[in-house]
Short mmCIF file of C-alpha atoms in Angstrom, two decimals:
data_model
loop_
_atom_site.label_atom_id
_atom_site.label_comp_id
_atom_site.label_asym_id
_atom_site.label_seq_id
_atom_site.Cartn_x
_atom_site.Cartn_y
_atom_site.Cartn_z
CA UNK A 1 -31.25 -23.68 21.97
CA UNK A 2 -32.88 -22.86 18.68
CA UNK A 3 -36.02 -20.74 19.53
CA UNK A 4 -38.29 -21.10 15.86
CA UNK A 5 -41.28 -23.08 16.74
CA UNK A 6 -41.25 -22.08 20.49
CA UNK A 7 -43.93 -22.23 22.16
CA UNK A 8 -44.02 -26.32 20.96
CA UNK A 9 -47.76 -25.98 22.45
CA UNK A 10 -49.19 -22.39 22.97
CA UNK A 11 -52.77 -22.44 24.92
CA UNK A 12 -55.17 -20.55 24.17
CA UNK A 13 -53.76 -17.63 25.97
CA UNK A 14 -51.11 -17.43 24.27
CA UNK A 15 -53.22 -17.72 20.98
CA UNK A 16 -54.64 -14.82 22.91
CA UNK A 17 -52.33 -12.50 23.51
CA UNK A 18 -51.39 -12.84 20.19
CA UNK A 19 -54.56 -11.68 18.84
CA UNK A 20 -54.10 -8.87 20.40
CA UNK A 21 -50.75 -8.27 19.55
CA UNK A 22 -52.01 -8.53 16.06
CA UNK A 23 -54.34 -5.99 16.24
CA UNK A 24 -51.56 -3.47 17.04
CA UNK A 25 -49.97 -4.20 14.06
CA UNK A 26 -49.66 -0.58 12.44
CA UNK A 27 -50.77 1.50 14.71
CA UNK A 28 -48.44 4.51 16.33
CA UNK A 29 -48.99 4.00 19.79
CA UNK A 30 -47.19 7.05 20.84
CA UNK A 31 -50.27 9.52 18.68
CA UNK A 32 -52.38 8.41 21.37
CA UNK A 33 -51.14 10.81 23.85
CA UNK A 34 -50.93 14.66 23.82
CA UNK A 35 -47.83 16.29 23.07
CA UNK A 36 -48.07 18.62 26.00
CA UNK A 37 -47.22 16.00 28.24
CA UNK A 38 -43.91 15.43 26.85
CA UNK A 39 -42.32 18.60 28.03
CA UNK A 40 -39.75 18.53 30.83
CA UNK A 41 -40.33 20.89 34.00
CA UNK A 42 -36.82 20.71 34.88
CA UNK A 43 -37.83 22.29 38.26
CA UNK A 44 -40.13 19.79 39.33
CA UNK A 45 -37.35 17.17 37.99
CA UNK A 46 -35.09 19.02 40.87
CA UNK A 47 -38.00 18.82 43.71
CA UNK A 48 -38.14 15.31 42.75
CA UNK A 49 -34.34 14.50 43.27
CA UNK A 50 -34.07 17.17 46.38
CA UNK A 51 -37.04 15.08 48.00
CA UNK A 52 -35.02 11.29 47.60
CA UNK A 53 -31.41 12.90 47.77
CA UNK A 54 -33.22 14.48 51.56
CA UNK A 55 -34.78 10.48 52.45
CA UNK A 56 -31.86 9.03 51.24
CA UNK A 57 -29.09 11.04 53.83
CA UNK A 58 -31.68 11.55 56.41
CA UNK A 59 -31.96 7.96 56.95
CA UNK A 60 -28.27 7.55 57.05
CA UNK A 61 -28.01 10.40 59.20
CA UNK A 62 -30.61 9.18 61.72
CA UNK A 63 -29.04 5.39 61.54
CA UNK A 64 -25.40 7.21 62.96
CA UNK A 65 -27.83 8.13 65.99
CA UNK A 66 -29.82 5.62 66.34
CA UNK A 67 -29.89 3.70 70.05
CA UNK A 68 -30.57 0.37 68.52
CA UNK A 69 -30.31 -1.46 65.38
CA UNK A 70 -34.08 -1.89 65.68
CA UNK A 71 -34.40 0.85 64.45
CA UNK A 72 -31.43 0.59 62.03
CA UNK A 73 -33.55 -2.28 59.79
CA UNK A 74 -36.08 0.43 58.84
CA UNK A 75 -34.07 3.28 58.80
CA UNK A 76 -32.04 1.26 55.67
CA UNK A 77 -34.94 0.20 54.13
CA UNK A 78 -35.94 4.25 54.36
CA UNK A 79 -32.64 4.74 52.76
CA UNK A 80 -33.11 2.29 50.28
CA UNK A 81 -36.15 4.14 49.31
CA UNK A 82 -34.68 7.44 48.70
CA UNK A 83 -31.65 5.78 46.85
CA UNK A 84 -34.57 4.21 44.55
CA UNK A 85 -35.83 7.40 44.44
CA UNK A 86 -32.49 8.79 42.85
CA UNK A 87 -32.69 6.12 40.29
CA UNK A 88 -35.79 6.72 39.36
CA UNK A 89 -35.32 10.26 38.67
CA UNK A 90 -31.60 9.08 36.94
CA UNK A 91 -33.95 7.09 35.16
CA UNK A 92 -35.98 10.35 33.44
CA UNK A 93 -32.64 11.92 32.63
CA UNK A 94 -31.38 8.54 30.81
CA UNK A 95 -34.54 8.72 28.49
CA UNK A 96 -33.73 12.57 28.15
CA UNK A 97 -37.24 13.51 30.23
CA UNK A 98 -35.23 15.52 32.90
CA UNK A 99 -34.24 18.48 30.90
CA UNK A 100 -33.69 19.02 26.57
CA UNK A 101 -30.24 19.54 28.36
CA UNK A 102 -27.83 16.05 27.61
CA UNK A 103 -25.23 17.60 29.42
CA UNK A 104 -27.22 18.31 32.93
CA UNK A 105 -29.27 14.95 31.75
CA UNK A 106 -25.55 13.34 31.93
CA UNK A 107 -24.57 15.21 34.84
CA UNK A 108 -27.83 14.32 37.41
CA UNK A 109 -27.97 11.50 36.22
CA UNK A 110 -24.58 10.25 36.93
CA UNK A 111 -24.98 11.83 40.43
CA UNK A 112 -28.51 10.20 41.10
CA UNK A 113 -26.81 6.88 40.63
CA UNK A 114 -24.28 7.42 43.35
CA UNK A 115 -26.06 5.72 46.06
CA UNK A 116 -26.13 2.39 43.79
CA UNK A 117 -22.39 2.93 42.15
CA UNK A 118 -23.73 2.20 38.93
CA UNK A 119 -22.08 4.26 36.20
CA UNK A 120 -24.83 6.41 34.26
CA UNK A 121 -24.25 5.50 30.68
CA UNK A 122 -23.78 1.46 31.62
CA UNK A 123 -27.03 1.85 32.80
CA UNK A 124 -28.99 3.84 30.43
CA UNK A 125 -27.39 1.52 27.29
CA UNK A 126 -28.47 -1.39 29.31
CA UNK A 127 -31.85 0.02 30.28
CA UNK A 128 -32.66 1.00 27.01
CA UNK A 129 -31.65 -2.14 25.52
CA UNK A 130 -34.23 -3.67 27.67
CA UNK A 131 -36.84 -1.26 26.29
CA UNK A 132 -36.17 -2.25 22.93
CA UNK A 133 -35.97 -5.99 23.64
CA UNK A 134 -38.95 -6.14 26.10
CA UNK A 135 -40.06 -9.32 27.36
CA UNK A 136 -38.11 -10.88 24.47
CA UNK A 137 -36.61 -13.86 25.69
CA UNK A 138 -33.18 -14.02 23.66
CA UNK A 139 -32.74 -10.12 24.01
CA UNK A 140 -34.43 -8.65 26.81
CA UNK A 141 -31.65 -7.65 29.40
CA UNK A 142 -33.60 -7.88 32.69
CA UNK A 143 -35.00 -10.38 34.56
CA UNK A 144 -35.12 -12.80 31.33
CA UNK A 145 -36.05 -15.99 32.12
CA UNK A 146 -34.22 -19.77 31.53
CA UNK A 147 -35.90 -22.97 29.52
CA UNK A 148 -35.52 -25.72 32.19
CA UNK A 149 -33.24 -27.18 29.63
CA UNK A 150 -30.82 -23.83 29.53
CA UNK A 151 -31.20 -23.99 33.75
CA UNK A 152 -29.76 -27.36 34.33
CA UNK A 153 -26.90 -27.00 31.84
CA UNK A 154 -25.44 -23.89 34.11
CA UNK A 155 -22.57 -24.69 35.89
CA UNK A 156 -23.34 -24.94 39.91
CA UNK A 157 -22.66 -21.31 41.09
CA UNK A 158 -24.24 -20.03 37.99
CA UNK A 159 -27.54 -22.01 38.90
CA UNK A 160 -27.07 -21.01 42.58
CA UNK A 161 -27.08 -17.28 41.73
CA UNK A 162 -30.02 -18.10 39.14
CA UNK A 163 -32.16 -19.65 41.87
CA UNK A 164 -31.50 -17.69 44.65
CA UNK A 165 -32.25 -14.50 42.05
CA UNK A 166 -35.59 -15.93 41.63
CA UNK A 167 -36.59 -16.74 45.20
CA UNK A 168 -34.64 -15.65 48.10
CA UNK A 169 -32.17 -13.42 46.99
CA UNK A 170 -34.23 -11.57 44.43
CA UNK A 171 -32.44 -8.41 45.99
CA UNK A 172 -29.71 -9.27 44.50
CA UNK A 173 -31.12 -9.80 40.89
CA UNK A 174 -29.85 -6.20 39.97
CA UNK A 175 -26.85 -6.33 41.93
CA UNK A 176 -26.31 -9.04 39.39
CA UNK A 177 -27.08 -6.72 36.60
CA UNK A 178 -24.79 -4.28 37.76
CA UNK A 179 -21.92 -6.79 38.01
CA UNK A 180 -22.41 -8.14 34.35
CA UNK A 181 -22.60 -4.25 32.62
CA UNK A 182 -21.93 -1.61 35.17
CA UNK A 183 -18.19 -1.56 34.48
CA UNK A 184 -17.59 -3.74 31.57
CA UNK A 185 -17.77 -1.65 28.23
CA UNK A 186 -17.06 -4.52 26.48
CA UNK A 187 -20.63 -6.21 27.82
CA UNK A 188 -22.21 -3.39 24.73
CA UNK A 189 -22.55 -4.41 21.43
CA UNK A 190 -21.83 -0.51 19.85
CA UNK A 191 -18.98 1.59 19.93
CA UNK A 192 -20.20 4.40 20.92
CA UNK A 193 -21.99 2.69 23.89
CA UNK A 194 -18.07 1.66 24.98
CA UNK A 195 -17.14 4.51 24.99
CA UNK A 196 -20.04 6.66 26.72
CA UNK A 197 -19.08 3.69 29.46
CA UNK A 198 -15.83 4.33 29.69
CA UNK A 199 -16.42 8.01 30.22
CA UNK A 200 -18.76 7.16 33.15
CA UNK A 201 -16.36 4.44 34.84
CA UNK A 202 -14.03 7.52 34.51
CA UNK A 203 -16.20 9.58 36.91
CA UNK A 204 -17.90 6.87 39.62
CA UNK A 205 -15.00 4.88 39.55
CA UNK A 206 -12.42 7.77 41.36
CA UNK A 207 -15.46 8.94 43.50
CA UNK A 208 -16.44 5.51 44.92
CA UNK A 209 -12.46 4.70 45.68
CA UNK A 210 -12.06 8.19 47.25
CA UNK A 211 -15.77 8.43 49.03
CA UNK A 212 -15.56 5.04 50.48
CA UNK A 213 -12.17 5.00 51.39
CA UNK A 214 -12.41 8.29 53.22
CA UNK A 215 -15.50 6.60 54.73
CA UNK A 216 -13.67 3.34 56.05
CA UNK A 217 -10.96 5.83 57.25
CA UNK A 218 -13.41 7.91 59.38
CA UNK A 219 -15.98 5.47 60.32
CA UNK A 220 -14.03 1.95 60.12
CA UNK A 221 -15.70 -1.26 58.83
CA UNK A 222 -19.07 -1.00 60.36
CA UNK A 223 -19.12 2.71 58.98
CA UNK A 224 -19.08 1.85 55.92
CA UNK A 225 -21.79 -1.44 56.31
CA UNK A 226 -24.01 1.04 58.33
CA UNK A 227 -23.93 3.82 55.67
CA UNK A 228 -23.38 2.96 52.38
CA UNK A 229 -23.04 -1.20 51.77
CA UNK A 230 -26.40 -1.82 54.01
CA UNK A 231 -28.60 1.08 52.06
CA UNK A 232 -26.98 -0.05 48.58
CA UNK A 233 -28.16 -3.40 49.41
CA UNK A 234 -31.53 -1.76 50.27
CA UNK A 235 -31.63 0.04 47.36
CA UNK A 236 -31.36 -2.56 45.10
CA UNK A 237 -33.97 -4.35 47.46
CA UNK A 238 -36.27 -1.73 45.67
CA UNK A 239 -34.81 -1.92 42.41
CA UNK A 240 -34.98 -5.58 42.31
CA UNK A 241 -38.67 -6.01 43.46
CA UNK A 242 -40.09 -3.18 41.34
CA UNK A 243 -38.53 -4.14 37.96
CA UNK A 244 -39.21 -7.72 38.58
CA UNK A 245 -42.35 -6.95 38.94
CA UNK A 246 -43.45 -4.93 36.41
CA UNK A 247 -42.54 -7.58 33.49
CA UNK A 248 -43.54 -10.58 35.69
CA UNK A 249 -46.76 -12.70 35.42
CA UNK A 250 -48.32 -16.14 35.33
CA UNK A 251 -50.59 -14.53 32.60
CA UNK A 252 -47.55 -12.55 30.56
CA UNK A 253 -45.25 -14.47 28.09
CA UNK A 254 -42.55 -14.23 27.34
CA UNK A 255 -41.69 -13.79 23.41
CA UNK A 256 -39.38 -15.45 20.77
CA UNK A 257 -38.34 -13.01 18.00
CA UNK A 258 -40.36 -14.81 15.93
CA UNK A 259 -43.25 -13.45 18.03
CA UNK A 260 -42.38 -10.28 19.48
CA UNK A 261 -43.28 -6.93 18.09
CA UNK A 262 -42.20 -3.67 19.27
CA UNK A 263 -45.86 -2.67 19.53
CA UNK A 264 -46.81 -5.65 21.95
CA UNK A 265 -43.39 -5.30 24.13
CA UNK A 266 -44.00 -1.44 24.47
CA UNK A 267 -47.96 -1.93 25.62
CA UNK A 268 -48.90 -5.44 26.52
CA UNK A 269 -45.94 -7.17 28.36
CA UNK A 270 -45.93 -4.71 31.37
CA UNK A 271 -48.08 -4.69 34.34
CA UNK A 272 -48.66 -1.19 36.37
CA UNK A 273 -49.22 -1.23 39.96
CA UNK A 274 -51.02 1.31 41.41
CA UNK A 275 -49.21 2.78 44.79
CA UNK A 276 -50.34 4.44 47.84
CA UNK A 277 -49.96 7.96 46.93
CA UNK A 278 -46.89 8.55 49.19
CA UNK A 279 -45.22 5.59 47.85
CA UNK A 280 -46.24 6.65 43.88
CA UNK A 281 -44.82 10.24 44.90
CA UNK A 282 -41.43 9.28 46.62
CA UNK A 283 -40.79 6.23 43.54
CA UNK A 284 -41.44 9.43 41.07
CA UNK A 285 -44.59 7.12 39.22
CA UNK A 286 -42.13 4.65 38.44
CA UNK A 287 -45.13 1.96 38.44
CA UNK A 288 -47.04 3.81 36.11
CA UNK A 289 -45.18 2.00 33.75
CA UNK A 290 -47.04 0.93 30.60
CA UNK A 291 -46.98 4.54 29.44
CA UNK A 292 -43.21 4.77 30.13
CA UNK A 293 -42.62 2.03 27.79
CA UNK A 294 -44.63 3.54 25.28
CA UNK A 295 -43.19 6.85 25.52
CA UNK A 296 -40.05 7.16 27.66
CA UNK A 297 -39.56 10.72 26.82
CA UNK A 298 -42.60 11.49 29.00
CA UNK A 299 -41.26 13.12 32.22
CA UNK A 300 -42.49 11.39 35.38
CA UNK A 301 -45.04 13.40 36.47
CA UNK A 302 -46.79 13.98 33.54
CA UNK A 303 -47.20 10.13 33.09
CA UNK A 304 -50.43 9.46 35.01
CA UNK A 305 -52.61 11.70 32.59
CA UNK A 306 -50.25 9.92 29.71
CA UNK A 307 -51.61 6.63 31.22
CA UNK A 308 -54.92 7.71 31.34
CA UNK A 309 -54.60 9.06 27.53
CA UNK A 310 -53.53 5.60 26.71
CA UNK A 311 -56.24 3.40 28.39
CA UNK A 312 -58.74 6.00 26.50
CA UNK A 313 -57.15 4.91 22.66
CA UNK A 314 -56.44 1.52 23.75
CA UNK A 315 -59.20 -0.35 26.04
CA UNK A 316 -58.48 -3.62 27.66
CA UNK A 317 -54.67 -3.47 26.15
CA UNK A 318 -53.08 -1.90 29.78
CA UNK A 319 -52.44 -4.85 32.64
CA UNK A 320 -52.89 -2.71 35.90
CA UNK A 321 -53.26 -4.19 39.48
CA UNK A 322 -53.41 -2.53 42.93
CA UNK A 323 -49.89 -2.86 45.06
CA UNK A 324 -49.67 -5.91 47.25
CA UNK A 325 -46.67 -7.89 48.61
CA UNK A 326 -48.80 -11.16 47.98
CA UNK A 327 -47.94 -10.13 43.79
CA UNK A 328 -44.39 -10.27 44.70
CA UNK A 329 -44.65 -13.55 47.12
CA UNK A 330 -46.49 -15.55 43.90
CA UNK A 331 -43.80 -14.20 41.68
CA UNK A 332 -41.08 -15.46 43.84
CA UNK A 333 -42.67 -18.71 44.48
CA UNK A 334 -44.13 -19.88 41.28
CA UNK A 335 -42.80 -18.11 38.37
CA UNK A 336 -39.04 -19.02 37.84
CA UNK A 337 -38.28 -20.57 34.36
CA UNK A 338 -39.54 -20.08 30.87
CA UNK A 339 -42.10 -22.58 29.46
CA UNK A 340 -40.95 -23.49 26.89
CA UNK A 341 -44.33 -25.36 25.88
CA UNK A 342 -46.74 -22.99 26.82
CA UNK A 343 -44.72 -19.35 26.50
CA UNK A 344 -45.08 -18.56 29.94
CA UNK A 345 -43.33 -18.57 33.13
CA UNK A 346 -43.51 -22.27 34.91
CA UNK A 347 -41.79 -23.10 38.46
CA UNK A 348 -38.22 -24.70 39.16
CA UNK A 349 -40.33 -28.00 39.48
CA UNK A 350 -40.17 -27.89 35.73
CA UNK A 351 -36.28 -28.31 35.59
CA UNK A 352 -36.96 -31.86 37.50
CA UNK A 353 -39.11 -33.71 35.07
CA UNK A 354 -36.89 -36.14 33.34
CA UNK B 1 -4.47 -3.77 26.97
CA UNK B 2 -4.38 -1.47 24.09
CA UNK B 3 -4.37 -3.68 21.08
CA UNK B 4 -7.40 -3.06 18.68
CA UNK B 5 -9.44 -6.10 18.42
CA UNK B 6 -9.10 -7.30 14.82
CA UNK B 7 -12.76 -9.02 14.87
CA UNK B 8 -14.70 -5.25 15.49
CA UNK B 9 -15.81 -2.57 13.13
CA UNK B 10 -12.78 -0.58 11.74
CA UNK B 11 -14.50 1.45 9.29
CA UNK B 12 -17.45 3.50 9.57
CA UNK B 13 -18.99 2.18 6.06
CA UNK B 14 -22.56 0.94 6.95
CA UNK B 15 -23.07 -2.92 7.49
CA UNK B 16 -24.54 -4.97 5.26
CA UNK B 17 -25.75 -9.04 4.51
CA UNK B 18 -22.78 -8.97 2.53
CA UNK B 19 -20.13 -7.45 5.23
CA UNK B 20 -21.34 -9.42 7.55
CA UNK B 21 -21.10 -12.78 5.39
CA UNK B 22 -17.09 -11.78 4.49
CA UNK B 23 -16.72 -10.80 8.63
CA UNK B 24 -18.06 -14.31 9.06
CA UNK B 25 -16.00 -16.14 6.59
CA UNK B 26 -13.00 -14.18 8.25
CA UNK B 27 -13.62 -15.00 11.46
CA UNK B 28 -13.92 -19.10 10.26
CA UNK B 29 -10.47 -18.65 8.58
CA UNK B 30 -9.00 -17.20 11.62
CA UNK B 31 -10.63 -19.08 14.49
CA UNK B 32 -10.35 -22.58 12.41
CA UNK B 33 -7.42 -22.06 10.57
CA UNK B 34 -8.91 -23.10 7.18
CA UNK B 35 -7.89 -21.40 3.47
CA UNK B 36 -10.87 -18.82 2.71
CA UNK B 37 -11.80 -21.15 -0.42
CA UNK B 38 -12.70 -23.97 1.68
CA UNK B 39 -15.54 -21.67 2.98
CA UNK B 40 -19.00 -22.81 1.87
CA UNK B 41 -21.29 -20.37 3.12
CA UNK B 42 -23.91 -22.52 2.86
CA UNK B 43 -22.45 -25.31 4.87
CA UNK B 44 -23.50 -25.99 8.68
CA UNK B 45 -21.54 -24.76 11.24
CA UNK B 46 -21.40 -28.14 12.39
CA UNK B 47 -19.73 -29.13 9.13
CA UNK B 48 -16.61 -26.50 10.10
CA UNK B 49 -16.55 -28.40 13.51
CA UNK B 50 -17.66 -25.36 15.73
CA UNK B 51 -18.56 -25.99 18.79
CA UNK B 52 -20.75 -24.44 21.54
CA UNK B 53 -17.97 -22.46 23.44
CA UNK B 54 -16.76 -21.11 20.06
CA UNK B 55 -20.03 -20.73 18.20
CA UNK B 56 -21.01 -18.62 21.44
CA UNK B 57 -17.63 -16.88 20.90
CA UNK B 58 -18.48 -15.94 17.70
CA UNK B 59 -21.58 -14.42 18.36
CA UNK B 60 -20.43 -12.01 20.62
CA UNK B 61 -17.89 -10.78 18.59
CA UNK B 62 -20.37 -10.69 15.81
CA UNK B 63 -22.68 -8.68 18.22
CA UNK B 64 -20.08 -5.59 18.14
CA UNK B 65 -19.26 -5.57 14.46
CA UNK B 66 -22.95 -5.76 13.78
CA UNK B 67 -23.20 -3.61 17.03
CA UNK B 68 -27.03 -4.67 17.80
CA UNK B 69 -27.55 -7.11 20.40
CA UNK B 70 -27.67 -10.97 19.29
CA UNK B 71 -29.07 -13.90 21.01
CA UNK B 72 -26.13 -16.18 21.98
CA UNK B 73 -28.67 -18.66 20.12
CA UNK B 74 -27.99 -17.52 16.60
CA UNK B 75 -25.67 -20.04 15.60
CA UNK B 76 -27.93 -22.39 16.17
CA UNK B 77 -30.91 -20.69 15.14
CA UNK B 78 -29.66 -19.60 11.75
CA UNK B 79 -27.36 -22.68 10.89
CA UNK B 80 -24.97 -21.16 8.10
CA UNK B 81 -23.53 -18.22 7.40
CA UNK B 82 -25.33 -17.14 4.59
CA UNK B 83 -28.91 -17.70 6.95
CA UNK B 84 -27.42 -15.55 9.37
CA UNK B 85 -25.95 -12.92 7.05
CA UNK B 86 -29.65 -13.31 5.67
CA UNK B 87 -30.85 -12.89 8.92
CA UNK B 88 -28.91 -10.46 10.30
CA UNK B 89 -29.17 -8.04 6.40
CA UNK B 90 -33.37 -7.83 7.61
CA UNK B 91 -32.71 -6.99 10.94
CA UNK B 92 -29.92 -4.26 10.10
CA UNK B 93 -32.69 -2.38 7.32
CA UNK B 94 -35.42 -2.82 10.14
CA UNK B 95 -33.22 -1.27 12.71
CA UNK B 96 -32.31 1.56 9.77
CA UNK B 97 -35.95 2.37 9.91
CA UNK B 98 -36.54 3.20 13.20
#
């Protein structure tokens, strides 16, 4: 697919957005917020991780004595939670906002993502590929979508696991993510990415073999369903919904190199969500999100006054909406492919017209 | 399982438009068995008979000796190896800069 020229017809919000791409040109988005707010409290990093690492085994714990599996469906999706939760503070020590330590970055992080098997450095060189590619549609690594064209040309599984991705199954859009990179070095394009990889395969590689065999062999088959397959599957439940959503719109394109900027992918392609407080506090912020990807070195709880900071230099530039599953529902049933017309997302009705 | 790949980086010398036309022209020799005079960088890729599966090939084991990531669309995009050697020169002294 050659990608100059794409959109063939942009609308006028397209001609929109890039307007106001334009006027970003320039400008260092980063001066906009004070420096204080970039300095880890590796404490309150710990509180963070003590509080998911405590949801995340407490469900479990409560699903091996629970009298029904009832209550088993929530108690997962609880568990899911607090696995999230682990991620998202694995997520601060990727972009080196835990601690100014690499080493205890490298070592919480690669314990945070336990509960998801992902090994640490797969997933901070993949994450941060998708920070510098952002909404770019030949580099972004997440949740990039398919011209119609591109869609039907998959082979028939690869379309099935594209379409369920987007509708249905879009719980198993990172589970998808973490089959392509989580333990293939070669999936990185530098050396030095391979082989922080292959040091990380190295660790959760021996420690999911031993923990889940030694889980099989004390708990049998529905052991290890019950407590670890059913809340990894939960956990990327949350994974999958919140990263889906944050770069997912009817009203945000997605870019062709010859279009994106780092300056528009870093403020205007994400949309923040604001949370019930309980929900913002056990997800570590992770939907205040438009300051993350302006900054990632800003620790997590410093980035709702970095988001305010933000709005203040740049009025009208941050996309922010209040949490509500009907976002996700639209997303699931409307926005599938990439127009390739009008630069935004279109529906899998588009891969039908002759 | 051991065997160095022949096609990534084996020096630490910085990458250039130039490197990565002569990795290019390489690669053609290699992959299509042609003599390294009959190598017109400014010829299509078509014109060397490459096709998708190859050209797609190509571009990810372009991705590592350039080591940024590369749309699988390059090929395509770009047309001939000096456009993406062009191509790919800008984007290497833009990444430099950041």
């Amino acid at each position: 697919m050659a990608t100059s020229g794409i959109p063939t017809s942009p609308d006028r919000r397209f001609e929109e957005f890039l307007e106001k791409s334009r006027a970003l040109e320039g400008r260092h988005l980063t001066e906009s917020i004070p420096r204080e707010y970039f300095t880890p409290r590796t404490a309150r990093g710990v509180l963070g991780l003590a509080v998911s690492l405590a949801l995340y085994a407490g469900a479990i714990a409560a699903v091996a004595y629970s009298p029904s599996w009832l209550l088993d469906i929530p108690l997962w999706f609880v568990a899911g939670l607090g696995g999230w939760g682990m991620h998202c503070i694995a997520h601060d020590c990727g972009h080196g906002s835990f601690s100014r330590s690499r080493r205890l970055n490298t070592a919480v992080g690669s314990f945070a993502l336990l509960p998801l098997l992902y090994p640490y450095h797969s997933w901070r060189h993949v994450h941060n590929l998708h920070h510098s590619h952002t909404n770019n549609l030949e580099l972004d690594t997440d949740w990039r979508p398919l011209p119609p064209a591109a869609y039907q040309r998959l082979s028939p599984l690869a379309k099935a696991v594209y379409a369920g991705t987007r509708t249905w199954a879009f719980w198993g859009g990172t589970v998808r993510y973490w089959f392509v990179s989580g333990f293939r070095p070669g999936y990185f394009p530098k050396r030095s990415m391979r082989r922080d990889v292959w040091r990380s395969i190295a660790f959760t590689g021996p420690v999911a073999v031993v923990g889940l065999s030694a889980l099989a062999a004390f708990t049998g088959v529905r052991g290890l369903l019950d407590y670890f397959v059913l809340p990894w599957l939960m956990t990327h439940l949350w994974f999958s919904a919140t990263t889906l959503m944050h770069h997912s719109a009817a009203d945000v394109p997605f870019l062709t190199s010859q279009h994106w900027t780092r300056n528009a992918g870093r403020l205007l392609l994400t949309t923040d969500y604001t949370y019930p407080r309980a929900l913002s506090f056990l997800t570590h912020n992770i939907a205040v999100h438009t300051a993350h990807h302006v900054a990632p070195a800003i620790p997590f709880y410093n980035l709702p006054q970095a988001q305010l900071a933000l709005k203040a230099a740049h009025p009208g530039m941050v996309r922010e909406e209040r949490l509500r599953l009907g976002r996700l529902w639209r997303i699931l049933r409307s926005l599938h492919l990439y127009d390739t017309e009008a630069g935004f997302y279109t529906g899998f009705q588009a891969a039908k017209k002759p | 399982m051991f065997r160095r790949n022949k096609n990534e980086r084996t020096s630490d010398g910085p990458v250039t438009e130039e490197t990565v036309r002569a990795w290019m022209v390489d690669y053609l020799v290699n992959k299509l068995d042609v003599d390294s005079s009959e190598v017109d960088t400014s010829r299509s890729f078509e014109d060397y008979g490459l096709d998708s599966r190859t050209g797609i090939q190509m571009c990810g084991k372009l991705e590592k000796f350039v080591e940024l990531r590369l749309s699988p669309a390059l090929l395509y995009e770009y047309g001939s190896i000096d456009a993406v050697a062009a191509h790919l020169g800008r984007r290497l002294a833009e990444e430099s800069t950041h």
